[in-house]
């Protein structure tokens, strides 16, 4: 399904470093240099009369628990009509680099809580972007056992909340099938400019302007 962005709406991108993409946090209008910037620019270029405002509140390193802790300030206070969330890879990454485990149950609880809060404060629509992994080391292949259930949670929440789902994990797996991971990612997680452009195009497929 797709999500309609109404005229004059605020669209919020929120998540971890993939969304953050080096944004200037002192500048509330800065969108970083990643997929959020590309998606916002392309939508605005195609629909300049709609006057849609795009906001980026991604923070590098965030897990879903961190997202929940800052949800009031960085989501609810922004009052977005559309909330685009990409979260989960750090919940997996921390398990393998520092032994900090986020159970799948806790992941779903916190993710569901933030979406519920946004829905209760305002009748917000959601775009949920799957966390993804393009392994570039042998060790990263072991991450799939932890990450795949989080992707399943994201898909389940998209269905439960009537959200548009951006199937990023499959998108990048297909993109890497012939050329390998490096055109799209620097380390299996963070994106190159080409990777950001690919994700932005997939995000744009999940939304639509008003009829």
Short mmCIF file of C-alpha atoms in Angstrom, two decimals:
data_model
loop_
_atom_site.label_atom_id
_atom_site.label_comp_id
_atom_site.label_asym_id
_atom_site.label_seq_id
_atom_site.Cartn_x
_atom_site.Cartn_y
_atom_site.Cartn_z
CA UNK A 1 0.00 0.00 0.00
CA UNK A 2 0.99 3.64 -0.34
CA UNK A 3 0.63 6.61 2.00
CA UNK A 4 -0.85 9.88 0.80
CA UNK A 5 0.95 13.09 1.73
CA UNK A 6 -1.58 15.93 1.99
CA UNK A 7 -0.87 19.55 1.03
CA UNK A 8 1.04 21.50 3.66
CA UNK A 9 1.92 18.36 5.60
CA UNK A 10 5.00 17.81 7.73
CA UNK A 11 6.82 14.58 6.93
CA UNK A 12 9.22 13.31 9.59
CA UNK A 13 12.16 11.02 8.87
CA UNK A 14 13.39 9.41 12.08
CA UNK A 15 15.76 6.56 12.91
CA UNK A 16 19.47 5.87 13.21
CA UNK A 17 22.62 6.89 11.30
CA UNK A 18 21.27 5.82 7.92
CA UNK A 19 18.58 8.46 8.31
CA UNK A 20 20.82 10.92 10.20
CA UNK A 21 23.35 10.90 7.35
CA UNK A 22 25.53 13.61 8.86
CA UNK A 23 22.80 16.21 9.35
CA UNK A 24 23.60 19.40 11.23
CA UNK A 25 21.64 18.90 14.45
CA UNK A 26 21.94 22.60 15.27
CA UNK A 27 19.93 23.34 12.12
CA UNK A 28 16.36 21.99 12.39
CA UNK A 29 15.93 22.32 8.61
CA UNK A 30 18.97 20.25 7.65
CA UNK A 31 18.11 16.87 6.12
CA UNK A 32 21.62 15.40 6.04
CA UNK A 33 23.12 14.01 2.85
CA UNK A 34 21.37 10.63 2.64
CA UNK A 35 18.17 9.08 1.38
CA UNK A 36 15.96 11.49 3.35
CA UNK A 37 17.42 14.49 1.52
CA UNK A 38 17.11 12.78 -1.87
CA UNK A 39 13.53 11.63 -1.28
CA UNK A 40 12.44 15.03 0.03
CA UNK A 41 14.10 16.88 -2.85
CA UNK A 42 12.61 14.66 -5.52
CA UNK A 43 9.12 14.78 -4.02
CA UNK A 44 9.29 18.57 -3.69
CA UNK A 45 10.55 18.94 -7.26
CA UNK A 46 7.67 16.84 -8.56
CA UNK A 47 5.00 18.48 -6.40
CA UNK A 48 6.15 22.05 -5.62
CA UNK A 49 2.62 23.39 -5.13
CA UNK A 50 1.89 21.05 -2.23
CA UNK A 51 4.14 22.93 0.19
CA UNK A 52 5.18 19.78 2.05
CA UNK A 53 7.72 20.28 4.85
CA UNK A 54 10.31 17.57 5.49
CA UNK A 55 12.11 17.15 8.83
CA UNK A 56 14.96 14.78 9.73
CA UNK A 57 15.42 13.59 13.30
CA UNK A 58 17.69 10.61 12.71
CA UNK A 59 20.45 10.07 15.28
CA UNK A 60 23.41 7.80 14.59
CA UNK A 61 23.75 4.79 16.88
CA UNK A 62 20.14 4.75 18.02
CA UNK A 63 18.35 1.56 18.91
CA UNK A 64 14.60 1.33 19.24
CA UNK A 65 14.83 2.01 23.00
CA UNK A 66 16.66 5.27 22.25
CA UNK A 67 13.97 6.20 19.74
CA UNK A 68 11.33 5.68 22.42
CA UNK A 69 13.19 7.83 24.93
CA UNK A 70 13.27 10.84 22.58
CA UNK A 71 9.94 10.24 20.86
CA UNK A 72 8.06 13.12 22.48
CA UNK A 73 10.61 15.80 21.53
CA UNK A 74 11.70 14.43 18.17
CA UNK A 75 8.38 13.12 16.89
CA UNK A 76 5.28 14.19 18.78
CA UNK A 77 6.38 17.81 19.23
CA UNK A 78 7.03 18.04 15.48
CA UNK A 79 3.36 17.10 14.89
CA UNK A 80 3.97 15.22 11.62
CA UNK A 81 1.20 14.01 9.36
CA UNK A 82 3.52 11.30 8.03
CA UNK A 83 6.17 9.53 10.13
CA UNK A 84 8.86 7.56 8.31
CA UNK A 85 10.80 5.22 10.61
CA UNK A 86 13.93 3.20 9.97
CA UNK A 87 15.31 1.47 13.05
CA UNK A 88 16.74 -1.90 14.09
CA UNK A 89 20.20 -2.46 12.70
CA UNK A 90 21.89 -1.10 15.83
CA UNK A 91 19.79 -3.42 18.00
CA UNK A 92 21.49 -6.22 16.07
CA UNK A 93 24.94 -4.61 15.75
CA UNK A 94 25.32 -3.98 19.49
CA UNK A 95 24.73 -7.65 20.21
CA UNK A 96 27.80 -8.57 18.17
CA UNK A 97 30.17 -5.70 18.91
CA UNK A 98 29.46 -5.14 22.62
CA UNK A 99 27.22 -7.96 23.83
CA UNK A 100 24.24 -5.66 24.43
CA UNK A 101 21.17 -7.69 23.52
CA UNK A 102 17.77 -6.27 22.64
CA UNK A 103 15.31 -9.14 22.69
CA UNK A 104 12.86 -9.39 19.81
CA UNK A 105 10.04 -9.01 22.34
CA UNK A 106 11.50 -5.75 23.68
CA UNK A 107 12.15 -4.53 20.16
CA UNK A 108 8.54 -5.06 19.16
CA UNK A 109 7.22 -3.60 22.42
CA UNK A 110 9.17 -0.36 22.04
CA UNK A 111 8.52 -0.05 18.31
CA UNK A 112 4.79 -0.62 18.80
CA UNK A 113 4.74 1.90 21.66
CA UNK A 114 6.17 4.76 19.58
CA UNK A 115 3.79 4.13 16.70
CA UNK A 116 0.85 3.94 19.08
CA UNK A 117 1.87 7.24 20.69
CA UNK A 118 2.04 8.97 17.32
CA UNK A 119 -1.34 7.55 16.33
CA UNK A 120 -2.93 8.67 19.61
CA UNK A 121 -1.61 12.24 19.49
CA UNK A 122 -2.44 12.72 15.84
CA UNK A 123 -3.91 10.54 13.13
CA UNK A 124 -0.47 10.09 11.63
CA UNK A 125 0.31 7.86 8.69
CA UNK A 126 3.45 5.75 8.71
CA UNK A 127 6.16 4.62 6.34
CA UNK A 128 8.21 1.81 7.89
CA UNK A 129 11.58 1.03 6.32
CA UNK A 130 13.00 -2.41 6.99
CA UNK A 131 16.43 -2.58 8.61
CA UNK A 132 18.80 -4.29 6.20
CA UNK A 133 22.23 -5.84 5.94
CA UNK A 134 24.56 -6.38 3.00
CA UNK A 135 27.34 -8.51 4.54
CA UNK A 136 30.84 -7.48 3.54
CA UNK A 137 32.66 -9.69 6.08
CA UNK A 138 32.24 -13.33 7.02
CA UNK A 139 31.32 -12.30 10.57
CA UNK A 140 28.39 -10.23 9.38
CA UNK A 141 26.64 -13.29 7.95
CA UNK A 142 25.98 -14.37 11.55
CA UNK A 143 23.98 -11.18 12.12
CA UNK A 144 21.13 -12.49 10.00
CA UNK A 145 19.84 -14.74 12.78
CA UNK A 146 19.30 -11.65 14.94
CA UNK A 147 18.24 -9.23 12.21
CA UNK A 148 15.72 -11.34 10.30
CA UNK A 149 13.24 -11.49 13.22
CA UNK A 150 13.44 -7.68 13.49
CA UNK A 151 12.59 -7.38 9.82
CA UNK A 152 9.61 -9.66 10.48
CA UNK A 153 8.51 -7.36 13.33
CA UNK A 154 8.72 -4.35 11.02
CA UNK A 155 6.54 -6.10 8.47
CA UNK A 156 4.03 -7.12 11.15
CA UNK A 157 3.81 -3.59 12.52
CA UNK A 158 3.34 -2.19 9.02
CA UNK A 159 0.33 -4.48 8.62
CA UNK A 160 -1.04 -3.69 12.08
CA UNK A 161 -0.79 0.08 11.63
CA UNK A 162 -1.75 0.26 7.96
CA UNK A 163 1.70 1.61 7.14
CA UNK A 164 3.48 1.69 3.83
CA UNK A 165 6.39 -0.75 3.97
CA UNK A 166 9.70 -0.07 2.26
CA UNK A 167 11.26 -3.55 1.77
CA UNK A 168 14.84 -2.35 2.03
CA UNK A 169 16.42 -5.69 2.88
CA UNK A 170 15.16 -7.35 -0.27
CA UNK A 171 15.82 -4.23 -2.30
CA UNK A 172 19.53 -4.26 -1.48
CA UNK A 173 19.84 -8.02 -1.74
CA UNK A 174 18.55 -7.82 -5.31
CA UNK A 175 20.73 -4.83 -6.11
CA UNK A 176 23.84 -6.65 -4.88
CA UNK A 177 23.04 -9.95 -6.60
CA UNK A 178 25.01 -9.12 -9.74
CA UNK A 179 27.46 -6.41 -8.67
CA UNK A 180 28.13 -7.19 -5.00
CA UNK A 181 27.58 -4.94 -2.00
CA UNK A 182 30.12 -2.16 -2.52
CA UNK A 183 28.25 -0.02 -5.04
CA UNK A 184 25.57 0.34 -2.35
CA UNK A 185 27.27 0.19 1.05
CA UNK A 186 30.60 1.04 2.65
CA UNK A 187 30.48 -1.47 5.50
CA UNK A 188 27.37 -3.60 5.09
CA UNK A 189 25.16 -1.09 6.88
CA UNK A 190 25.92 2.49 5.88
CA UNK A 191 25.06 3.58 2.38
CA UNK A 192 27.02 5.07 -0.46
CA UNK A 193 25.41 7.90 -2.46
CA UNK A 194 24.16 5.27 -4.92
CA UNK A 195 22.67 3.28 -2.05
CA UNK A 196 20.94 6.37 -0.68
CA UNK A 197 19.52 7.13 -4.12
CA UNK A 198 18.22 3.58 -4.47
CA UNK A 199 16.55 3.70 -1.07
CA UNK A 200 15.07 7.13 -1.77
CA UNK A 201 13.46 5.88 -4.97
CA UNK A 202 11.94 2.93 -3.13
CA UNK A 203 10.66 5.31 -0.44
CA UNK A 204 9.01 7.47 -3.10
CA UNK A 205 7.22 4.39 -4.42
CA UNK A 206 5.60 4.02 -0.98
CA UNK A 207 4.01 7.47 -0.90
CA UNK A 208 1.79 9.50 -3.18
CA UNK A 209 0.46 13.07 -3.46
CA UNK A 210 -3.24 13.72 -2.98
CA UNK A 211 -5.44 12.79 -5.93
#
